[in-house]
Coordinates of N, CA and C in Angstrom, one line a residue:
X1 N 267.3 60.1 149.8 CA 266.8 59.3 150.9 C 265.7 59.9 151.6
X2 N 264.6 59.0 151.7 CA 263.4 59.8 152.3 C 263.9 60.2 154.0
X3 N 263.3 61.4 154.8 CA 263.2 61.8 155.8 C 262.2 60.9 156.7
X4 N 262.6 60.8 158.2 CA 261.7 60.2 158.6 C 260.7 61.1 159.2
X5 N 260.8 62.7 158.7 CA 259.6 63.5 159.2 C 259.7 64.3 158.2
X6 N 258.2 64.4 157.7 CA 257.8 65.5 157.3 C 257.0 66.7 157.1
X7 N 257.6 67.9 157.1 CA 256.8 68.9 157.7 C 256.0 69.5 156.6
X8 N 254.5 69.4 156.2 CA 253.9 70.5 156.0 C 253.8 71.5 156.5
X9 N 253.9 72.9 155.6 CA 254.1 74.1 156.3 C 253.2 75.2 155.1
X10 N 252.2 76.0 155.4 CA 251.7 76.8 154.5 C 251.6 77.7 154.8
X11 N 251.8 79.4 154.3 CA 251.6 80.3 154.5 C 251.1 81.0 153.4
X12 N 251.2 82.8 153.4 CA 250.2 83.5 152.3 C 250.8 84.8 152.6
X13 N 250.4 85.7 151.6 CA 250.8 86.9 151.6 C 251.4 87.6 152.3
X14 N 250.0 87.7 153.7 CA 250.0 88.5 155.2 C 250.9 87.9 155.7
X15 N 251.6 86.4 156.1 CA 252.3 86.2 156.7 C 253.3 86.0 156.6
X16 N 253.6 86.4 155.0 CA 255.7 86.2 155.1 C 256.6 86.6 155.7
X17 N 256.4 87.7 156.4 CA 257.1 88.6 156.9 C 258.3 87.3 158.1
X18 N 257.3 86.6 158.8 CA 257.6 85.5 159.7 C 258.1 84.6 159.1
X19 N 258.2 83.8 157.5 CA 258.9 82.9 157.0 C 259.9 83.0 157.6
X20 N 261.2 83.5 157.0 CA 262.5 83.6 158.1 C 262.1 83.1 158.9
X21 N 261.9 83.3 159.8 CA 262.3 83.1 161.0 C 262.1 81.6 161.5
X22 N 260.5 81.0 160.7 CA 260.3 79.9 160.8 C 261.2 78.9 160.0
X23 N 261.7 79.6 158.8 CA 263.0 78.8 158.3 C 264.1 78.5 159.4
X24 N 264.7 79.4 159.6 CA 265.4 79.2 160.6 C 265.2 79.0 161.5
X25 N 264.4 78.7 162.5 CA 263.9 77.6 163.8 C 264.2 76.1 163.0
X26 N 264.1 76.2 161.8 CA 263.9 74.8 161.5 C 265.5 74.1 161.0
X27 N 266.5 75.1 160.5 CA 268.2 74.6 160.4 C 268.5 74.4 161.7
X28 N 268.0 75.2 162.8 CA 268.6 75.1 164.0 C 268.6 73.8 164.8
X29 N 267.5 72.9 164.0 CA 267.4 71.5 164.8 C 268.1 70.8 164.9
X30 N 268.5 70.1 166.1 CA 269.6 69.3 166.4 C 269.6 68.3 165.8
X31 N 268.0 67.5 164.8 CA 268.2 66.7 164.2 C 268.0 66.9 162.8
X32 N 268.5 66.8 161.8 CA 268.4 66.8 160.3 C 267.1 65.9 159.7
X33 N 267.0 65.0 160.5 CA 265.9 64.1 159.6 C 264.7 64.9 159.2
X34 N 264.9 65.9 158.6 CA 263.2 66.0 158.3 C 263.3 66.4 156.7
X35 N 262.1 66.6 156.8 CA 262.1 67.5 154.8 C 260.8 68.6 155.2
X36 N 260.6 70.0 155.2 CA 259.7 71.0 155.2 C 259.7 71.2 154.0
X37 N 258.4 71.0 153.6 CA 257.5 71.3 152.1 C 256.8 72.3 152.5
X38 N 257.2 73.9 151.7 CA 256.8 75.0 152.4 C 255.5 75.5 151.3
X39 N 254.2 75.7 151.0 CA 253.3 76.4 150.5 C 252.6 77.4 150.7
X40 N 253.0 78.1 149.6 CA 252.7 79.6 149.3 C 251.7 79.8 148.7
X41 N 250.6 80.2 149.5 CA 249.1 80.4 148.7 C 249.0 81.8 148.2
X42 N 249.1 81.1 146.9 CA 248.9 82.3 145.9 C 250.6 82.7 145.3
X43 N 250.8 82.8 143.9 CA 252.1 83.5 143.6 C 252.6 84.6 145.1
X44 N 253.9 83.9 145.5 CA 254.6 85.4 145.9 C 255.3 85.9 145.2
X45 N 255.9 86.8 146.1 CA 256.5 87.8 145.7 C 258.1 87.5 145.3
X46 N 258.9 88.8 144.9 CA 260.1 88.1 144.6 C 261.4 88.0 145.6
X47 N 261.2 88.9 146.3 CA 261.8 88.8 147.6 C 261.8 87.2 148.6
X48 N 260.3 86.9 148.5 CA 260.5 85.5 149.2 C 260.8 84.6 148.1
X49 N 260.5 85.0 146.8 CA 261.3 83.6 146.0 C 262.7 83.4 145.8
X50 N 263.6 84.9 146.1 CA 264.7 84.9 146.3 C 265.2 84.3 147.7
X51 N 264.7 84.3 148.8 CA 265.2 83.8 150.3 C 264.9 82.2 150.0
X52 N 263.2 82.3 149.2 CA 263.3 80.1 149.0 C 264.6 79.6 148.2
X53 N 264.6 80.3 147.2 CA 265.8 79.9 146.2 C 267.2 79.5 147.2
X54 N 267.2 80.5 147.8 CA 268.4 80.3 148.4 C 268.8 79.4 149.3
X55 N 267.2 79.1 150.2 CA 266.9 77.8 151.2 C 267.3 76.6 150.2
X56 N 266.5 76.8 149.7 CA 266.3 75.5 148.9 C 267.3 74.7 147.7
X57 N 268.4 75.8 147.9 CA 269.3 75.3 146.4 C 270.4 74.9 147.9
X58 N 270.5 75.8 149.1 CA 271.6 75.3 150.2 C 271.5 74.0 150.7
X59 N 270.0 74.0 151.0 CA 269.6 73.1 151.8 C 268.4 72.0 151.2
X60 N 269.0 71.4 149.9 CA 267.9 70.7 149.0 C 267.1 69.7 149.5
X61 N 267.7 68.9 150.8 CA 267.7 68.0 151.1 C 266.6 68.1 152.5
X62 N 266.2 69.2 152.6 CA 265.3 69.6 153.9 C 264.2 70.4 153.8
X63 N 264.3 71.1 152.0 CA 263.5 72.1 152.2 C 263.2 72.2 150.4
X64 N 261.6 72.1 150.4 CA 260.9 72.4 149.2 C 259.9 73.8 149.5
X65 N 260.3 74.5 148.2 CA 259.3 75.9 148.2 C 257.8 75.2 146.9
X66 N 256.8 75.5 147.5 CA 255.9 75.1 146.4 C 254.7 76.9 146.8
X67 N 254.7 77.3 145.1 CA 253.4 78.2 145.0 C 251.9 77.7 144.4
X68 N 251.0 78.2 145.0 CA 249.6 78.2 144.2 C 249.8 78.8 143.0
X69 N 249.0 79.0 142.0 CA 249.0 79.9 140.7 C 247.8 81.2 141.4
X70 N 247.2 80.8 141.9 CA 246.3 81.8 142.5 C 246.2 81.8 143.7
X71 N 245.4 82.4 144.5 CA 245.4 82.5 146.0 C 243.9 81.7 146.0
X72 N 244.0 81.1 147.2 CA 243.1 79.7 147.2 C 241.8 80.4 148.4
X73 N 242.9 80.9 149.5 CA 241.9 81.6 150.6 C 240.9 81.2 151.3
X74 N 241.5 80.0 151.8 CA 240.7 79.1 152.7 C 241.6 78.3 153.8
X75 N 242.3 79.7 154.5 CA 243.0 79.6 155.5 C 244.5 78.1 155.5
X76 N 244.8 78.1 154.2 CA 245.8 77.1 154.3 C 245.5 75.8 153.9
X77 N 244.4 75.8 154.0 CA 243.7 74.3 154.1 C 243.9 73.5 153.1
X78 N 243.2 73.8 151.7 CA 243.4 73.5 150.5 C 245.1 73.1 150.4
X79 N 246.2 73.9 150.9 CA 247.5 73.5 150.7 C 247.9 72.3 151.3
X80 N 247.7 72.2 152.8 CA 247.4 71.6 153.7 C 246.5 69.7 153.1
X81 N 246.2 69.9 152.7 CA 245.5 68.8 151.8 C 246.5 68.2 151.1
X82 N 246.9 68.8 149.9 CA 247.9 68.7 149.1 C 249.0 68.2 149.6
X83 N 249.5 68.7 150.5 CA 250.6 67.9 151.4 C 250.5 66.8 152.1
X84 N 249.4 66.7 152.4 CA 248.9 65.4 153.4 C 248.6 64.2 152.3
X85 N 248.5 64.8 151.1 CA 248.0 63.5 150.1 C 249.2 63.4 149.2
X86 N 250.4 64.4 149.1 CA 251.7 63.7 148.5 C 252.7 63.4 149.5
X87 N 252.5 63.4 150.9 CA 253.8 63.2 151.4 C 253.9 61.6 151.1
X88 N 254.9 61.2 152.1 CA 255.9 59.8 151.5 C 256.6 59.7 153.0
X89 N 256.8 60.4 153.3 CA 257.6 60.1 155.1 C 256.9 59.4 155.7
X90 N 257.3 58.8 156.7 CA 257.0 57.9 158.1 C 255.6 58.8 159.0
X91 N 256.7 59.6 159.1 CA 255.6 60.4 160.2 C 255.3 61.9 159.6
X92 N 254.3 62.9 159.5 CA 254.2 64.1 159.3 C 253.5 65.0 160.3
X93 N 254.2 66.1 160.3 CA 254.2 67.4 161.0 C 253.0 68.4 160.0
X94 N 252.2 68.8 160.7 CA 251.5 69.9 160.1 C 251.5 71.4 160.9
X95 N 252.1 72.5 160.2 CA 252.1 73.4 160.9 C 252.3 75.1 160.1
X96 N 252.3 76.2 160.5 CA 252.3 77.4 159.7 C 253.4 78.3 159.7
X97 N 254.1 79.2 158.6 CA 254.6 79.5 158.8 C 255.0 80.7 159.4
X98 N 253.4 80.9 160.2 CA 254.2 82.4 161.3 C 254.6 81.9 162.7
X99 N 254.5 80.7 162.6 CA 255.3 79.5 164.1 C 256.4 79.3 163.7
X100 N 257.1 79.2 165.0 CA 258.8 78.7 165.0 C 258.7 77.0 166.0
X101 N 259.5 76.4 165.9 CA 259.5 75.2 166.4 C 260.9 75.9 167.7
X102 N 261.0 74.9 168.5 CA 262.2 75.0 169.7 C 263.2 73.7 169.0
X103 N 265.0 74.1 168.7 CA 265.8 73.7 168.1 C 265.4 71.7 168.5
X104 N 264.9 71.3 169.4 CA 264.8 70.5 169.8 C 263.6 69.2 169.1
X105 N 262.9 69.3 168.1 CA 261.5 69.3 168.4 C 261.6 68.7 167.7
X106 N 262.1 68.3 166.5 CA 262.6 67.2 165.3 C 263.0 66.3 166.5
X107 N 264.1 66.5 166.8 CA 265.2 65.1 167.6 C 264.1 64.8 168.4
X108 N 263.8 65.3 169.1 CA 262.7 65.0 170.8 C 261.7 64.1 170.5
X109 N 260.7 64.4 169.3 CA 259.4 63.6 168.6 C 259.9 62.6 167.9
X110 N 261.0 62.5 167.7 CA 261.0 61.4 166.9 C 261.6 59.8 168.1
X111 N 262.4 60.6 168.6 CA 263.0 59.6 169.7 C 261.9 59.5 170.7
X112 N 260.9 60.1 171.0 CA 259.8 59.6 170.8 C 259.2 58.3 170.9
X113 N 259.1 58.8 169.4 CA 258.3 57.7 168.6 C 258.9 56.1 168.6
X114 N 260.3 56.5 168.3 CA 261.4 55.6 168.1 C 261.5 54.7 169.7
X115 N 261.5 55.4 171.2 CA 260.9 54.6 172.1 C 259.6 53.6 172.1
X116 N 258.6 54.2 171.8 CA 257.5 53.7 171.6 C 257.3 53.4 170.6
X117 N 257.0 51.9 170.0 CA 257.1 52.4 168.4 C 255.8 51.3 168.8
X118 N 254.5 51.5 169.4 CA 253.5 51.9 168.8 C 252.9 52.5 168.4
X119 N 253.4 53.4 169.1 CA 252.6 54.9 169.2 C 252.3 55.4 167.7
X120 N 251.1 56.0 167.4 CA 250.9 56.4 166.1 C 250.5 57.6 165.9
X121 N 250.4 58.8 167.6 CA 250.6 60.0 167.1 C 251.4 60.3 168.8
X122 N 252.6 61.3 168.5 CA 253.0 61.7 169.3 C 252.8 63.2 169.5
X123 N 252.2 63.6 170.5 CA 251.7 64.6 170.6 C 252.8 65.4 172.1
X124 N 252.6 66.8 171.7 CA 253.2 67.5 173.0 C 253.2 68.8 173.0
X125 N 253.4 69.9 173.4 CA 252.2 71.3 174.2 C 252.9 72.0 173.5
X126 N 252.4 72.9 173.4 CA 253.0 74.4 172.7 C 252.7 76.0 173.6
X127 N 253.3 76.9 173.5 CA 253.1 78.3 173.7 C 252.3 79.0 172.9
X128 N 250.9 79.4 173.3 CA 249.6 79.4 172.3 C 249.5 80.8 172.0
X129 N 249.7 81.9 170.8 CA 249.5 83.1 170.8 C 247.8 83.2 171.4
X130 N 246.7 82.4 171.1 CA 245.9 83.1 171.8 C 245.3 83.4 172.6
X131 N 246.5 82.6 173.5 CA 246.6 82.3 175.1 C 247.5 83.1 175.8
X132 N 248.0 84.3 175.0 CA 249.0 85.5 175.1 C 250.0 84.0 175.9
X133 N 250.5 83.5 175.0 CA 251.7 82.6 174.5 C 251.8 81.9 175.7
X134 N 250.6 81.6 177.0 CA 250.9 80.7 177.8 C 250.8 79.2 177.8
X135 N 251.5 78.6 178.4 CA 251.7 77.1 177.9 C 250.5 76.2 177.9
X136 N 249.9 75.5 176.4 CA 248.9 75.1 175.9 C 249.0 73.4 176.1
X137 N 248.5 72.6 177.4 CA 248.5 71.4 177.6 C 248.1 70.5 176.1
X138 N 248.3 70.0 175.1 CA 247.7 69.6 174.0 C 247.8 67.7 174.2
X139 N 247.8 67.0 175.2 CA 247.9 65.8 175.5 C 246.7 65.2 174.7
X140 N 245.2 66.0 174.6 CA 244.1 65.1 174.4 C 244.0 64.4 172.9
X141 N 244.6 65.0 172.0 CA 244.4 64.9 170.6 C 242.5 65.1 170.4
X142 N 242.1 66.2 170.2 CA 241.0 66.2 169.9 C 240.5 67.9 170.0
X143 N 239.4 67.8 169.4 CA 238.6 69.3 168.8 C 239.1 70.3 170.2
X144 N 239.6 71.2 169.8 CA 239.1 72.1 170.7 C 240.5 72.2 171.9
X145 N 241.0 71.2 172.0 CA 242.3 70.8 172.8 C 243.4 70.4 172.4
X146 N 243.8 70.4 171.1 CA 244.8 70.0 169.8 C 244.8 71.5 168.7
X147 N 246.0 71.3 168.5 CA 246.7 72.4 167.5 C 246.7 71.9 166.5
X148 N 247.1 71.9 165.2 CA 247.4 71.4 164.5 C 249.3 71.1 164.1
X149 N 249.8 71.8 164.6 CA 251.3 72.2 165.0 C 251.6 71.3 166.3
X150 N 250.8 70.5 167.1 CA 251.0 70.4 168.3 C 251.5 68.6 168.4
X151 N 251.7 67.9 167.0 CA 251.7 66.6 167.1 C 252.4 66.4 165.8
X152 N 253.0 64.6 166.0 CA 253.3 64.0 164.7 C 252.7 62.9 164.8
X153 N 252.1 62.8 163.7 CA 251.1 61.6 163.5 C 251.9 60.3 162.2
X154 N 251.8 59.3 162.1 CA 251.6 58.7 161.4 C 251.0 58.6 160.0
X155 N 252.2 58.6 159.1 CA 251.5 58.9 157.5 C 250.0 58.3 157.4
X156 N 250.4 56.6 157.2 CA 248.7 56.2 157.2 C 247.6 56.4 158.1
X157 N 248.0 56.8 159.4 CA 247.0 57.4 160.2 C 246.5 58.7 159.1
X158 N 247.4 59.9 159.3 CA 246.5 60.9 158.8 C 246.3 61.1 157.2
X159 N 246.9 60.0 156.3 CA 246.0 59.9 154.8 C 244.9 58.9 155.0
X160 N 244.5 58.3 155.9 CA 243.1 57.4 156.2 C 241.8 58.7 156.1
X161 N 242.2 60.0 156.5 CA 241.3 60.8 156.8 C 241.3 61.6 156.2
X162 N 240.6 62.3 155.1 CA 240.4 63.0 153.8 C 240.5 64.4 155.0
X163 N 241.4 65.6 154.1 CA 241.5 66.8 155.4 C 240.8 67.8 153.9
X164 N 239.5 68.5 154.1 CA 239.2 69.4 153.0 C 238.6 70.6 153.9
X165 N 238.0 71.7 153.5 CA 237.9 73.1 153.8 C 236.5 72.6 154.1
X166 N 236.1 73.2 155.0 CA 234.8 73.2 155.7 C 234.2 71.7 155.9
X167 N 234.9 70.9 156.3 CA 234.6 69.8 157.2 C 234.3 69.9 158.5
X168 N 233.3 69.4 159.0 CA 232.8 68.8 160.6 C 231.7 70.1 160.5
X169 N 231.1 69.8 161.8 CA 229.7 70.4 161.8 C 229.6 71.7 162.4
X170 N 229.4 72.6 161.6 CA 229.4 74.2 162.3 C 228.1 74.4 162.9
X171 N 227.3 73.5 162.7 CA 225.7 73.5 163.8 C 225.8 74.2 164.9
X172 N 225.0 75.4 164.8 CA 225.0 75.8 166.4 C 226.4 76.5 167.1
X173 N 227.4 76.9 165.9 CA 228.2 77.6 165.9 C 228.3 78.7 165.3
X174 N 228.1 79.8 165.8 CA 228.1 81.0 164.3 C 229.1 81.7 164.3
X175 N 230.1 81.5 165.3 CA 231.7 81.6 165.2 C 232.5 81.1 164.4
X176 N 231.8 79.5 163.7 CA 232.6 79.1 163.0 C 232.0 79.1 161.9
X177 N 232.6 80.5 160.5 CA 231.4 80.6 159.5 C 232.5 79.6 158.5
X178 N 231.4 79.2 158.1 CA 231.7 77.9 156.4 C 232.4 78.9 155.7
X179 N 232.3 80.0 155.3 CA 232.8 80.6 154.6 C 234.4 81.1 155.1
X180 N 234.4 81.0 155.8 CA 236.3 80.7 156.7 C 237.1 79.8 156.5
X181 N 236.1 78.6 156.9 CA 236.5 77.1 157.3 C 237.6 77.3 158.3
X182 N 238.2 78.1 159.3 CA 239.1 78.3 159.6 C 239.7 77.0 160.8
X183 N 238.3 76.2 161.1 CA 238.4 75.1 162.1 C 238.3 74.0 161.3
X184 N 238.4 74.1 159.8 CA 238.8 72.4 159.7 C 240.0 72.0 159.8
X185 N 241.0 72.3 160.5 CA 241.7 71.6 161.2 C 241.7 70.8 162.0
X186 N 241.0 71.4 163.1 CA 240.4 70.8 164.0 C 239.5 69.7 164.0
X187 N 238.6 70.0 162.8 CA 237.4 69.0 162.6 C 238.0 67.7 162.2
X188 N 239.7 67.8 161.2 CA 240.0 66.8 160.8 C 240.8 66.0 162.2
X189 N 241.7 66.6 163.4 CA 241.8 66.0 164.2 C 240.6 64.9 165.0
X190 N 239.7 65.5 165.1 CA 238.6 65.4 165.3 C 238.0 63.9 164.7
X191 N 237.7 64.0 163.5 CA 237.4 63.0 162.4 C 238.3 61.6 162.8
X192 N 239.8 61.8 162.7 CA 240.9 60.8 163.3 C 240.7 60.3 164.3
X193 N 240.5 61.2 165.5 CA 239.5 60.4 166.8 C 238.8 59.3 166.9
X194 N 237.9 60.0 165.9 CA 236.8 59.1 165.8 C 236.8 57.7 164.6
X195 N 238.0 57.9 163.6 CA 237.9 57.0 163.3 C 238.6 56.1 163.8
X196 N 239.3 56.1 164.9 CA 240.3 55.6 165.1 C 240.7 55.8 166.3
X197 N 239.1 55.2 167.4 CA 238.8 55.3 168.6 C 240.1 54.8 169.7
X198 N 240.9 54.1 169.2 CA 241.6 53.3 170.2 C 243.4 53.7 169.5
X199 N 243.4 55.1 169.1 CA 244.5 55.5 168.4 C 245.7 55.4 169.5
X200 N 246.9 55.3 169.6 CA 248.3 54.8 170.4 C 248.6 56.1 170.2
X201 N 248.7 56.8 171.5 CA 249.6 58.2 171.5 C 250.3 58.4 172.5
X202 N 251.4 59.0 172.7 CA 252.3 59.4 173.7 C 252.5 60.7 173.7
X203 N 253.2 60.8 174.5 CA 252.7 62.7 175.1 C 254.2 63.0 175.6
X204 N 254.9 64.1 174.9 CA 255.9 64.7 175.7 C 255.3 66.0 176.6
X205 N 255.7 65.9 177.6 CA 255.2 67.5 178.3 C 256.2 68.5 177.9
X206 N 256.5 68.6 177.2 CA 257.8 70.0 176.5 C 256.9 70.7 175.7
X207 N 257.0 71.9 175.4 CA 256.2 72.6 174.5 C 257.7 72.7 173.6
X208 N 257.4 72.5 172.3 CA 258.1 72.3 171.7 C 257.9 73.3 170.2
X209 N 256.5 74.1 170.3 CA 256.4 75.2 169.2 C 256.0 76.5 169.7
X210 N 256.0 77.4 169.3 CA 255.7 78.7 169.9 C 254.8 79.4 168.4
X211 N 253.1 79.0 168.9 CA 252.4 79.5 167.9 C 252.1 80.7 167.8
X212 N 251.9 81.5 166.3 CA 251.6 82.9 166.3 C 250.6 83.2 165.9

């Protein structure tokens, strides 16, 4: 039975250490409805294919482990793509695996949505590590003011908008080098905006992730 949420989740070498943990923020949800499709850029190791095996043969119904064959190295993105272009759920979640979600944040966003059922992205604030984890207003959905972790959007909202590695305009930015792409995330929030000037969104004030 399909989930009515689906979480893309991608991580990489440097960051496994935190898997756990973000696995587990995610059993602890009070609500079951989701499916986390987890991607692993680049073959891991055997250690974490032993803890996915284990996730994933317990809990088949919540949790897919997917690897690269190589390491891709464009901050997640490339994976991030891939997930956005096969999911199948109602609504999807984009977020990383050195973040943990608050046990609440499935149930809360969805009932949500399920209040409002125009709404076609529900957005609500997070604990920002680079804000030394103070609480991150993310109401606006847009560049600069949006996480990527910080909302659930609507499938055909966010497959209308192609998400690729060094999208939107680094003009006049030399913070943001192409060779990173580390802000096309943003650029794709961004993109959605604009295509889709009169988008329906509702806003929980709960910070409901704690980014790392």
């Amino acid at each position: 039975m399909t989930k009515t949420l689906e979480i893309v989740a991608v991580t990489f070498e440097q960051a496994k250490a935190q898997l756990p943990m973000f696995v587990y923020s995610l059993l602890a949800q009070t609500s079951q409805d989701y499916v986390a499709r987890i991607y692993f850029d680049g073959p891991s190791d055997q250690d974490t294919r032993n803890f996915m095996e284990m996730i994933t043969k317990s809990y088949p119904d919540n949790f897919e482990f997917i690897e690269t064959d190589r390491r891709l190295d464009v901050h997640g993105h490339q994976n991030r793509a891939t997930g956005l272009n096969k999911a199948t759920s109602p609504w999807l979640h984009f977020t990383n695996c050195d973040n943990y979600v608050i046990p609440v944040m499935v149930q809360a966003t969805l009932s949500q949505a399920a209040s409002n059922q125009s709404a076609q992205v529900v957005t609500f604030d997070i604990l920002h590590s680079y804000f030394q984890y103070k609480y991150f207003d993310c109401r606006q959905f847009k560049l600069l003011h949006s996480d990527m972790a910080s909302f659930i959007i609507r499938r055909e909202i966010a497959q209308a908008v192609d998400f690729k590695p060094g999208m939107g305009d680094h003009s006049g930015r030399a913070y943001w080098d192409k060779k990173l792409d580390f802000s096309s995330d943003g650029f794709w929030i961004d993109a959605i905006s604009k295509k889709f000037p009169s988008l329906r969104k509702s806003h929980l004030q709960h910070a409901l992730v704690v980014h790392n």
